[in-house]
Structures are given as structure tokens and as C-alpha cells.
mmCIF file of C-alpha atoms in Angstrom:
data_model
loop_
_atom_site.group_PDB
_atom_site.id
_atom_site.type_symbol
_atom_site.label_atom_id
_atom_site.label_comp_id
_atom_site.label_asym_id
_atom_site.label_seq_id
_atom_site.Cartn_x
_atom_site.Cartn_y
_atom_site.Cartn_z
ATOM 1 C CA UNK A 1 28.248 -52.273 13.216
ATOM 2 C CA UNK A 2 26.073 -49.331 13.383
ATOM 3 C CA UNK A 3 25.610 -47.251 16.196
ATOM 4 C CA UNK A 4 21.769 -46.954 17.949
ATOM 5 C CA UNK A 5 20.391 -44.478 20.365
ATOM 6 C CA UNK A 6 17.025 -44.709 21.744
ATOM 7 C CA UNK A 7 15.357 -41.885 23.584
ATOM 8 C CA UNK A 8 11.866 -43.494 25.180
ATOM 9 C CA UNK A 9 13.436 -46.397 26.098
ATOM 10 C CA UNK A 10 11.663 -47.569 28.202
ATOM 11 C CA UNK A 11 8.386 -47.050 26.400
ATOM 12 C CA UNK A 12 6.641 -49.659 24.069
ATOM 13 C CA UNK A 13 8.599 -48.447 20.825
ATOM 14 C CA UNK A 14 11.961 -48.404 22.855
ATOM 15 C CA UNK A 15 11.389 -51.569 24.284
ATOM 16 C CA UNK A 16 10.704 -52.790 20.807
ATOM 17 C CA UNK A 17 13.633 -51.307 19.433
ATOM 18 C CA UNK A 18 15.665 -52.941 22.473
ATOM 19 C CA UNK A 19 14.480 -56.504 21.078
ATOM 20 C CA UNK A 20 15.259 -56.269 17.954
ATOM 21 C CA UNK A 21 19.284 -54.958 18.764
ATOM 22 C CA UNK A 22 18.776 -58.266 21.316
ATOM 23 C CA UNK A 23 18.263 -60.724 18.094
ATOM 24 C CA UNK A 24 21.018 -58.710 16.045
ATOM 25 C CA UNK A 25 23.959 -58.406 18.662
ATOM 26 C CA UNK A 26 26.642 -58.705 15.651
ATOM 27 C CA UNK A 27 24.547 -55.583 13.600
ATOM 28 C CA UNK A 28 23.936 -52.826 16.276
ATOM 29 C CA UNK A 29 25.213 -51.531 19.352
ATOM 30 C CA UNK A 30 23.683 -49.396 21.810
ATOM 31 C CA UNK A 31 25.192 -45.530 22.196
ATOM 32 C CA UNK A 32 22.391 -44.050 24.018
ATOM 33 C CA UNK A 33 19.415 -45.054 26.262
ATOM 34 C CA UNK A 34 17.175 -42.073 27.300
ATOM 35 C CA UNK A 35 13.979 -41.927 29.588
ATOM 36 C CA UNK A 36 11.910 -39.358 31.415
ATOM 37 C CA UNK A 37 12.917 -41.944 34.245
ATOM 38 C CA UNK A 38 9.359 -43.471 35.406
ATOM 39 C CA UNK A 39 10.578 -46.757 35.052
ATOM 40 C CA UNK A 40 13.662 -46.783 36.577
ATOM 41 C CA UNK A 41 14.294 -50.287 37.832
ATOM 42 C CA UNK A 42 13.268 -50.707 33.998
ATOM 43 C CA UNK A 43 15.878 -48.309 32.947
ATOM 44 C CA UNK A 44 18.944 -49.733 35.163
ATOM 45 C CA UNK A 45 18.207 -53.280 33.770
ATOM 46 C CA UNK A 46 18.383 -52.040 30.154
ATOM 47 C CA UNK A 47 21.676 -49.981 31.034
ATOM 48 C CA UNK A 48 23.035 -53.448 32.479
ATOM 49 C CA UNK A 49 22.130 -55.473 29.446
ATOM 50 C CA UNK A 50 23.235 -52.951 26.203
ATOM 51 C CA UNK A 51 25.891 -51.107 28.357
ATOM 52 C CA UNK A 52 25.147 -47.879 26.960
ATOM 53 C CA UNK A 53 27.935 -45.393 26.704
ATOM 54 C CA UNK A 54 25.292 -42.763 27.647
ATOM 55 C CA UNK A 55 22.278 -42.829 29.655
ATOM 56 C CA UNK A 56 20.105 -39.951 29.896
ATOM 57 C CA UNK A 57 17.424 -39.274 32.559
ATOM 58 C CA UNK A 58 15.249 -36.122 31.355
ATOM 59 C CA UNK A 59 13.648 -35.836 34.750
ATOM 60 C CA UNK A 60 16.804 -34.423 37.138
ATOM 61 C CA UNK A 61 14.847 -35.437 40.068
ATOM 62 C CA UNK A 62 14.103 -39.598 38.892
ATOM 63 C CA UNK A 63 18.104 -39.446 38.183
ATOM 64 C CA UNK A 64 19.111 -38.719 41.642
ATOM 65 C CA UNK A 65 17.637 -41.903 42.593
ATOM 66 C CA UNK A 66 19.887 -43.784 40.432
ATOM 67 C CA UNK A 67 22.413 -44.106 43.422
ATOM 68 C CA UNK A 68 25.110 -45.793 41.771
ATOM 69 C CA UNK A 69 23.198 -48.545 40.202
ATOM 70 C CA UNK A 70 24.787 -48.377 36.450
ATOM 71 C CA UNK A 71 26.988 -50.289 35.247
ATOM 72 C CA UNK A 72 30.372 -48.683 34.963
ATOM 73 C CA UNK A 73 31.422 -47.320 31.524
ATOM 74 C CA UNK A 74 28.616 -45.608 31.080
ATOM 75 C CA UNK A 75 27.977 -42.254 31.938
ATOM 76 C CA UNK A 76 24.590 -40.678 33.318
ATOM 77 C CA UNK A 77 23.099 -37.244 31.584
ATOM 78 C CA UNK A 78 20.102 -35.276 32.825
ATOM 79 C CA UNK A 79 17.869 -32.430 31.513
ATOM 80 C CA UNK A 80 15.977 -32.573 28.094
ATOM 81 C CA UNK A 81 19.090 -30.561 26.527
ATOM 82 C CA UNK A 82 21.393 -34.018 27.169
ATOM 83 C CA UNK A 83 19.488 -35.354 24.212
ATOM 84 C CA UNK A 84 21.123 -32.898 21.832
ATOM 85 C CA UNK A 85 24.269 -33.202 23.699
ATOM 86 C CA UNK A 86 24.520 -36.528 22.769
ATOM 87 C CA UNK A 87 23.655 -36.450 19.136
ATOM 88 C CA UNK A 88 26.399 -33.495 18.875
ATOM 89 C CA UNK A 89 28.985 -36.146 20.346
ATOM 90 C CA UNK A 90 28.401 -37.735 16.715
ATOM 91 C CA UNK A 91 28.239 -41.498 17.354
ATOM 92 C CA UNK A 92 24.985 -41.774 16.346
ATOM 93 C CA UNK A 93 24.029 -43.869 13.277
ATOM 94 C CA UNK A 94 20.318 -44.274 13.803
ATOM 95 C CA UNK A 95 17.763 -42.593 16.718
ATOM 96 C CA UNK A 96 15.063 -44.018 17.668
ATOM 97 C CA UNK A 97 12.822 -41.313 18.937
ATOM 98 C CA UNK A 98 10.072 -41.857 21.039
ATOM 99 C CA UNK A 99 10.078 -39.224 22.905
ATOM 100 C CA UNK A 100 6.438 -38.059 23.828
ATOM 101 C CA UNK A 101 5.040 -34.441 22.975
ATOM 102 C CA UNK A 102 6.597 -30.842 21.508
ATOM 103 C CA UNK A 103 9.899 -31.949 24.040
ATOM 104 C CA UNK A 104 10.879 -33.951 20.526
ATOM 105 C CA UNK A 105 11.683 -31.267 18.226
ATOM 106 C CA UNK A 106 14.848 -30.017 19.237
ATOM 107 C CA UNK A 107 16.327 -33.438 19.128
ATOM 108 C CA UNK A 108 15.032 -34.423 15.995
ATOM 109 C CA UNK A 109 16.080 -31.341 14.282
ATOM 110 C CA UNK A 110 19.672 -31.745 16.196
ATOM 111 C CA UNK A 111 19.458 -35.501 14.323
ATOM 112 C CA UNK A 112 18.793 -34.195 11.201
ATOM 113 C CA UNK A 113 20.875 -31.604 10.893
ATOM 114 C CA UNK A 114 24.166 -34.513 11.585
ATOM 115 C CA UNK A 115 22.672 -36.330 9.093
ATOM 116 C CA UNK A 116 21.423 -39.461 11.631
ATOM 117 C CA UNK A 117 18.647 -41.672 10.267
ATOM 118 C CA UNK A 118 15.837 -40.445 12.284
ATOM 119 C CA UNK A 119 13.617 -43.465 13.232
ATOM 120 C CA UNK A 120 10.516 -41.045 14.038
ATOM 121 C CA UNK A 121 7.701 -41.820 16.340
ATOM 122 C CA UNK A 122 7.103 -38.594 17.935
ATOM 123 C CA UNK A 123 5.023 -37.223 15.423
ATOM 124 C CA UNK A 124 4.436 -33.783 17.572
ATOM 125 C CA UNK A 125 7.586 -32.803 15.908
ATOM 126 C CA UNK A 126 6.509 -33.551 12.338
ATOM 127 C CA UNK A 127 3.159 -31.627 13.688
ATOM 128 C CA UNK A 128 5.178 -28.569 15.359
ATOM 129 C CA UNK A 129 8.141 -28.517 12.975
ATOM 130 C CA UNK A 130 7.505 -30.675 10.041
ATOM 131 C CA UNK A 131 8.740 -28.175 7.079
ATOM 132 C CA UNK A 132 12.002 -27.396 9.031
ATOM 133 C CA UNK A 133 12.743 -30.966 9.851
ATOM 134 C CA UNK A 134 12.063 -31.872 6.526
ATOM 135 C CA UNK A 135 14.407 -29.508 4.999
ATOM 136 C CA UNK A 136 16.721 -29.772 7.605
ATOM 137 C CA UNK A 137 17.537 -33.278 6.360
ATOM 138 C CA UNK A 138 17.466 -32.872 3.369
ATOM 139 C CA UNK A 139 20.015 -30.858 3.465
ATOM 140 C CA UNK A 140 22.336 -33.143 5.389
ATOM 141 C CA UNK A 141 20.979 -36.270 3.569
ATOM 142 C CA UNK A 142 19.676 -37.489 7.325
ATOM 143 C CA UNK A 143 16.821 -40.019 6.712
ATOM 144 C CA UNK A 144 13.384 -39.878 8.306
ATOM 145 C CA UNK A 145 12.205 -43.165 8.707
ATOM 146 C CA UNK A 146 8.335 -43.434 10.267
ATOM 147 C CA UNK A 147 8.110 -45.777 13.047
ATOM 148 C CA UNK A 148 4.313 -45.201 13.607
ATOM 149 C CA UNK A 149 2.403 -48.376 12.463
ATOM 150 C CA UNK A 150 0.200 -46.332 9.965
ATOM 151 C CA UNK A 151 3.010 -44.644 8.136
ATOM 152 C CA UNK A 152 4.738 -47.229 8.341
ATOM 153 C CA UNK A 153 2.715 -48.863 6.343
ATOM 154 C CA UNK A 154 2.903 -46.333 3.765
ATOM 155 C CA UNK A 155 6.148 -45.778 3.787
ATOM 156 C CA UNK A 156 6.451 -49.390 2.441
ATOM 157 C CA UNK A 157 3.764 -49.373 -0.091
ATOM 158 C CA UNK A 158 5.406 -46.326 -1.527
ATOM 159 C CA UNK A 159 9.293 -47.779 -1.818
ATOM 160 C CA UNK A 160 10.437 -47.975 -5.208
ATOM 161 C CA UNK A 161 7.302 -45.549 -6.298
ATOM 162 C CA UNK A 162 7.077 -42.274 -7.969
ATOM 163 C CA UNK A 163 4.827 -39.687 -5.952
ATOM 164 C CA UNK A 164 3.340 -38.592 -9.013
ATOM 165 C CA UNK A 165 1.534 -41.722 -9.601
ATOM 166 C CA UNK A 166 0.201 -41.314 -5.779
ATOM 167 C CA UNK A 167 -4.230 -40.153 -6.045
ATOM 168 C CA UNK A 168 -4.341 -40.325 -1.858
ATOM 169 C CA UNK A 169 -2.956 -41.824 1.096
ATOM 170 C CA UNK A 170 -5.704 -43.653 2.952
ATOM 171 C CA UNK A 171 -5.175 -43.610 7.193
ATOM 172 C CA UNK A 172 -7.003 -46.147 9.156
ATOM 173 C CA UNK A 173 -8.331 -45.516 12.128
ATOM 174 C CA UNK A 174 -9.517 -47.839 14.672
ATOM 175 C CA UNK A 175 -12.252 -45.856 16.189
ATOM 176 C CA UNK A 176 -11.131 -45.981 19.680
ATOM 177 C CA UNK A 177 -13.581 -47.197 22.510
ATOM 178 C CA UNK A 178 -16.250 -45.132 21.551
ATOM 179 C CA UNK A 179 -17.015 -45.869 18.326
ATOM 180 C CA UNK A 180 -20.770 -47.094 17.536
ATOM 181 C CA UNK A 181 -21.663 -46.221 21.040
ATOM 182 C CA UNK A 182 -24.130 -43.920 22.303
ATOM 183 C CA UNK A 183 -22.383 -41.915 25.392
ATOM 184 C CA UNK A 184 -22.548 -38.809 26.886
ATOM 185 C CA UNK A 185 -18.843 -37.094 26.605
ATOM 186 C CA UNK A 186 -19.538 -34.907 29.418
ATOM 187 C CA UNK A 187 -20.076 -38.261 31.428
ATOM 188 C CA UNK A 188 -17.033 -40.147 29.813
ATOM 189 C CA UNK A 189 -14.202 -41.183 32.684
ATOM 190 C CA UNK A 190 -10.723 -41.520 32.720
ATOM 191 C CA UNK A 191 -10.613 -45.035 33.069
ATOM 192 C CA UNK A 192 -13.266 -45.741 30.129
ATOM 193 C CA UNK A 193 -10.794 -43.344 27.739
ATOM 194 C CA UNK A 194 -7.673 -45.432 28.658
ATOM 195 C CA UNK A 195 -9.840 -48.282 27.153
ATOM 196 C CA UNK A 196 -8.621 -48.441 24.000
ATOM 197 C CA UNK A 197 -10.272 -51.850 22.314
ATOM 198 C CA UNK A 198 -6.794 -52.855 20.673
ATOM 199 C CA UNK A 199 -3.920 -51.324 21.297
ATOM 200 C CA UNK A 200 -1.649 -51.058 24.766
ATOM 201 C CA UNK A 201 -0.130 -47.592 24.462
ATOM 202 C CA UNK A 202 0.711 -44.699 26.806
ATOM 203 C CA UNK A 203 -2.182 -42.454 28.036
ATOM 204 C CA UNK A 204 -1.759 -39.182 26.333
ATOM 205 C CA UNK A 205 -1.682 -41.322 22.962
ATOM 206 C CA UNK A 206 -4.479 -43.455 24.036
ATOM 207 C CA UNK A 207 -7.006 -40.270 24.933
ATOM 208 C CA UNK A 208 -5.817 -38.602 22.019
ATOM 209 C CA UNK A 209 -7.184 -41.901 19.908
ATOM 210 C CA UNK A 210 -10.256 -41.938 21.943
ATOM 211 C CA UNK A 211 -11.264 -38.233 20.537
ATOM 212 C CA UNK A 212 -9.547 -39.183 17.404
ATOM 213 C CA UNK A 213 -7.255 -36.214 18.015
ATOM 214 C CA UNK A 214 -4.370 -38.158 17.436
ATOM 215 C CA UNK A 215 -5.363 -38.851 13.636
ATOM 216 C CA UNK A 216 -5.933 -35.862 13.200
ATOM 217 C CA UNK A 217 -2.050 -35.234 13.995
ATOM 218 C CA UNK A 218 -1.087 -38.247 11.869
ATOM 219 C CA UNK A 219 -2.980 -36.412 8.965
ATOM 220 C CA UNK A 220 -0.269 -33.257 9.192
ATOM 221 C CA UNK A 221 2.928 -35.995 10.297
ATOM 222 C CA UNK A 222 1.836 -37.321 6.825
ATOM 223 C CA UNK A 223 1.533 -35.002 4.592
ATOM 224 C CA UNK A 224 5.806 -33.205 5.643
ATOM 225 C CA UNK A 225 6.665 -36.857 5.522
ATOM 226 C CA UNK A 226 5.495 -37.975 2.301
ATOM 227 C CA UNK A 227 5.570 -34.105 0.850
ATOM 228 C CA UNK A 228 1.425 -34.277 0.051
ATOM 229 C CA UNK A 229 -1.568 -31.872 0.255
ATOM 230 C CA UNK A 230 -3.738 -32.150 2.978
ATOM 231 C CA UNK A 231 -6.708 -32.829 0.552
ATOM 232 C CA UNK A 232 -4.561 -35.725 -0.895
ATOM 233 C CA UNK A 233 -4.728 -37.468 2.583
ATOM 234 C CA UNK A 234 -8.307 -39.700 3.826
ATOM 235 C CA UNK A 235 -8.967 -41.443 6.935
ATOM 236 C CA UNK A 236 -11.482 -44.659 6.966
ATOM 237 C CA UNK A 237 -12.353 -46.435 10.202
ATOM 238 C CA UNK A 238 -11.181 -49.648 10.578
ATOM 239 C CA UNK A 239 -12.356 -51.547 13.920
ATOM 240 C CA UNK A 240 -10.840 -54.822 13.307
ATOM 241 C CA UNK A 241 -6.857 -52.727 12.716
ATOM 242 C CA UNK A 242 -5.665 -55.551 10.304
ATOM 243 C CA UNK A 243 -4.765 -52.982 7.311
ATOM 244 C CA UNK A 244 -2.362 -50.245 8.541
ATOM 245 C CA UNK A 245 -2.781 -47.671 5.725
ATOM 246 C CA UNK A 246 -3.711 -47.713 2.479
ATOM 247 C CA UNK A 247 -1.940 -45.915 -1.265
ATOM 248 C CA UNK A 248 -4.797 -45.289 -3.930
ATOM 249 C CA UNK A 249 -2.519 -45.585 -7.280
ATOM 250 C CA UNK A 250 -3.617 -43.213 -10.140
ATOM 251 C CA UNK A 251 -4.403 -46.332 -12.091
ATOM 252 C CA UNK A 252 -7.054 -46.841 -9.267
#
């Protein structure tokens, strides 16, 4: 049975994560839930179900509210550092990370360097840090596993491939709401950026798709995970989001 910590629980990758350990109770086991601690009615339900043997709050004052309300057996953390300090306890098998922003780096690099499989969705780290994660675990044979739907993709294409056949890696790109429309930036609201015509994800990730920051970031997580030049790496808009990503072969 292999051993599964999730930081972002809570969030749309943890929860997930969180249903696929539900269909695969005989397979995985749950070491570690983590959360900033928004959801915490979310958080204490989770805790009750998996029975964690560590749950970390990253937000000291959300934990205080906890009052008693896990399950016993398992014992609370708070503070960004408890995400290292469980990965040095060294039950982990696989981390899921979905831990938003820069705050990921010094947990992924902690997984990698004890040679977890790093499940990787916080692709700020691979954008902050990319060459030292990479290296990192390599050199404790940790694997880095892309969670985000568009590597993802590649990373599928390309199993059982040499890179040296590889011409580019083709991103999609949805677009966000304001593709094909005529609109006045300096007039754009909140609420109209949140808007994003197919996905349901968190708001930074969902502004950062609106100015089409965030592929812009997916264009440097790609090329330390896959090892490619920049120039090697495209990006086509895709409205409809039925194809993922794309691998142009050398034999076209």
C-alpha cells in the first residue's frame, strides 16, 4: 500500500486526488492532508474520512478554530514549514502538491530531495526553481509527475519516446473570457475575469488565464519538465479545450 500526502486538499486537484484514494481503499492510504484552512468544515470532514496521521493548517490563525474537531490519531501541524516537516518524517510515497504560488518550492524541493514521487501542480515552483528541482531529483531518483491537464497530456504522448525525435511541444490554450471580444482592459471587472468560459478553478489561476499569464508560466514549467528550449515550445488557442497538448514528431 503506498503512502499519499496531499497538500491543497481541499482545492479542486486535492479533492480529485481524495476520490480517486476513495475508489482504491486497498492501494493508498492517506499520510498527510494540508490546507491554507479556508475550508475548514471541508477540511475536518476529509480528516474524518482518510484519518490522516497528519493534518496541516498553513494559516496558524484558521487552525485555532479547529477546537477539537479531528478525529483522534491524527495530529494537527501549522505554519508553511510543517509541510517539510512532514516529508522529513519519511512516510511519504507520493505528494500531491497543489499548493498555490512561490509558498511551493520549499516543499517540492524537500520531496525531491527524499526521493517522493512528486505529483506537481504548482507549477510556480517549476517557474521559480525548475533547474534545482529538476536536478534535485534526479539525484535522488524522486519522480516528477505533472498533474496540470496540459502537461499532462504530454507527459503521456511522450512515454515510451525518445526526446530526440521530439520537433515541439504544442500548449493549448483556451483563450479565457476574452478571447474574440472587443473590451476595454482598463474597464474589465473582477467578476467578468473570474469568468472563465470552461473551467472552475481558483481565482489567482483563473485571472492569470484571463491575461494568458498563466501560459505563459506553463511555457517555462514545460520546458525544466520535459528538459526543452524555449523555442521548441508553441501555444495554439483552442476555445472548444477538447485536445490538452499536442507532440509534433520529427517525422511530422
Amino acid at each position: 500500500m503506498r503512502s499519499v500526502s496531499i497538500f491543497g486538499c481541499t482545492g479542486s486537484i486535492g479533492r480529485s486526488a481524495l476520490s480517486v484514494i476513495r475508489r482504491f481503499p486497498g492501494q493508498f492510504r492517506v499520510n498527510a492532508l494540508a490546507a491554507r484552512g479556508r475550508r475548514l468544515a471541508d477540511l475536518v470532514r476529509q480528516a474524518r474520512e482518510f484519518h490522516p496521521k497528519y493534518l496541516v493548517v498553513t494559516d496558524e490563525a484558521r487552525a485555532a478554530e479547529l477546537n477539537g474537531s479531528i478525529p483522534r490519531g491524527t495530529k494537527v501541524l501549522r505554519g508553511m514549514p510543517a509541510l517539510t516537516d512532514v516529508l522529513s518524517e519519511g512516510r511519504t510515497d507520493i505528494l500531491i502538491h497543489g499548493v498555490v504560488g512561490a509558498a511551493g518550492l520549499p516543499s517540492a524541493l524537500a520531496a525531491a530531495s527524499r526521493g517522493v514521487t512528486l505529483a506537481l501542480a504548482n507549477k510556480e515552483s517549476m517557474v521559480c526553481g525548475g533547474e534545482f528541482l529538476r536536478r534535485s531529483a534526479q539525484k535522488h531518483h524522486a519522480k516528477i509527475l505533472p498533474v496540470d491537464s496540459e502537461h499532462n497530456a504530454v507527459f503521456q504522448v511522450l512515454v515510451g519516446e525518445n526526446m530526440s525525435s521530439v520537433h515541439r511541444i504544442v500548449l493549448t490554450a483556451s483563450g479565457g473570457p476574452f478571447f474574440n471580444k472587443r473590451i476595454s482592459f482598463a474597464r474589465v471587472t473582477r467578476r467578468q475575469a473570474l469568468a472563465h468560459p470552461n473551467w472552475s478553478m481558483g481565482p489567482k489561476i483563473t485571472i492569470d488565464s484571463a491575461t494568458l499569464m498563466n501560459k505563459a508560466l506553463e511555457i517555462i514549467e514545460a520546458k525544466y519538465l520535459f528538459d526543452v528550449p524555449p523555442e521548441s515550445i508553441g501555444v495554439l488557442i483552442h476555445p472548444e479545450s477538447i485536445v490538452h497538448s499536442m507532440v509534433e514528431f520529427i517525422d511530422g
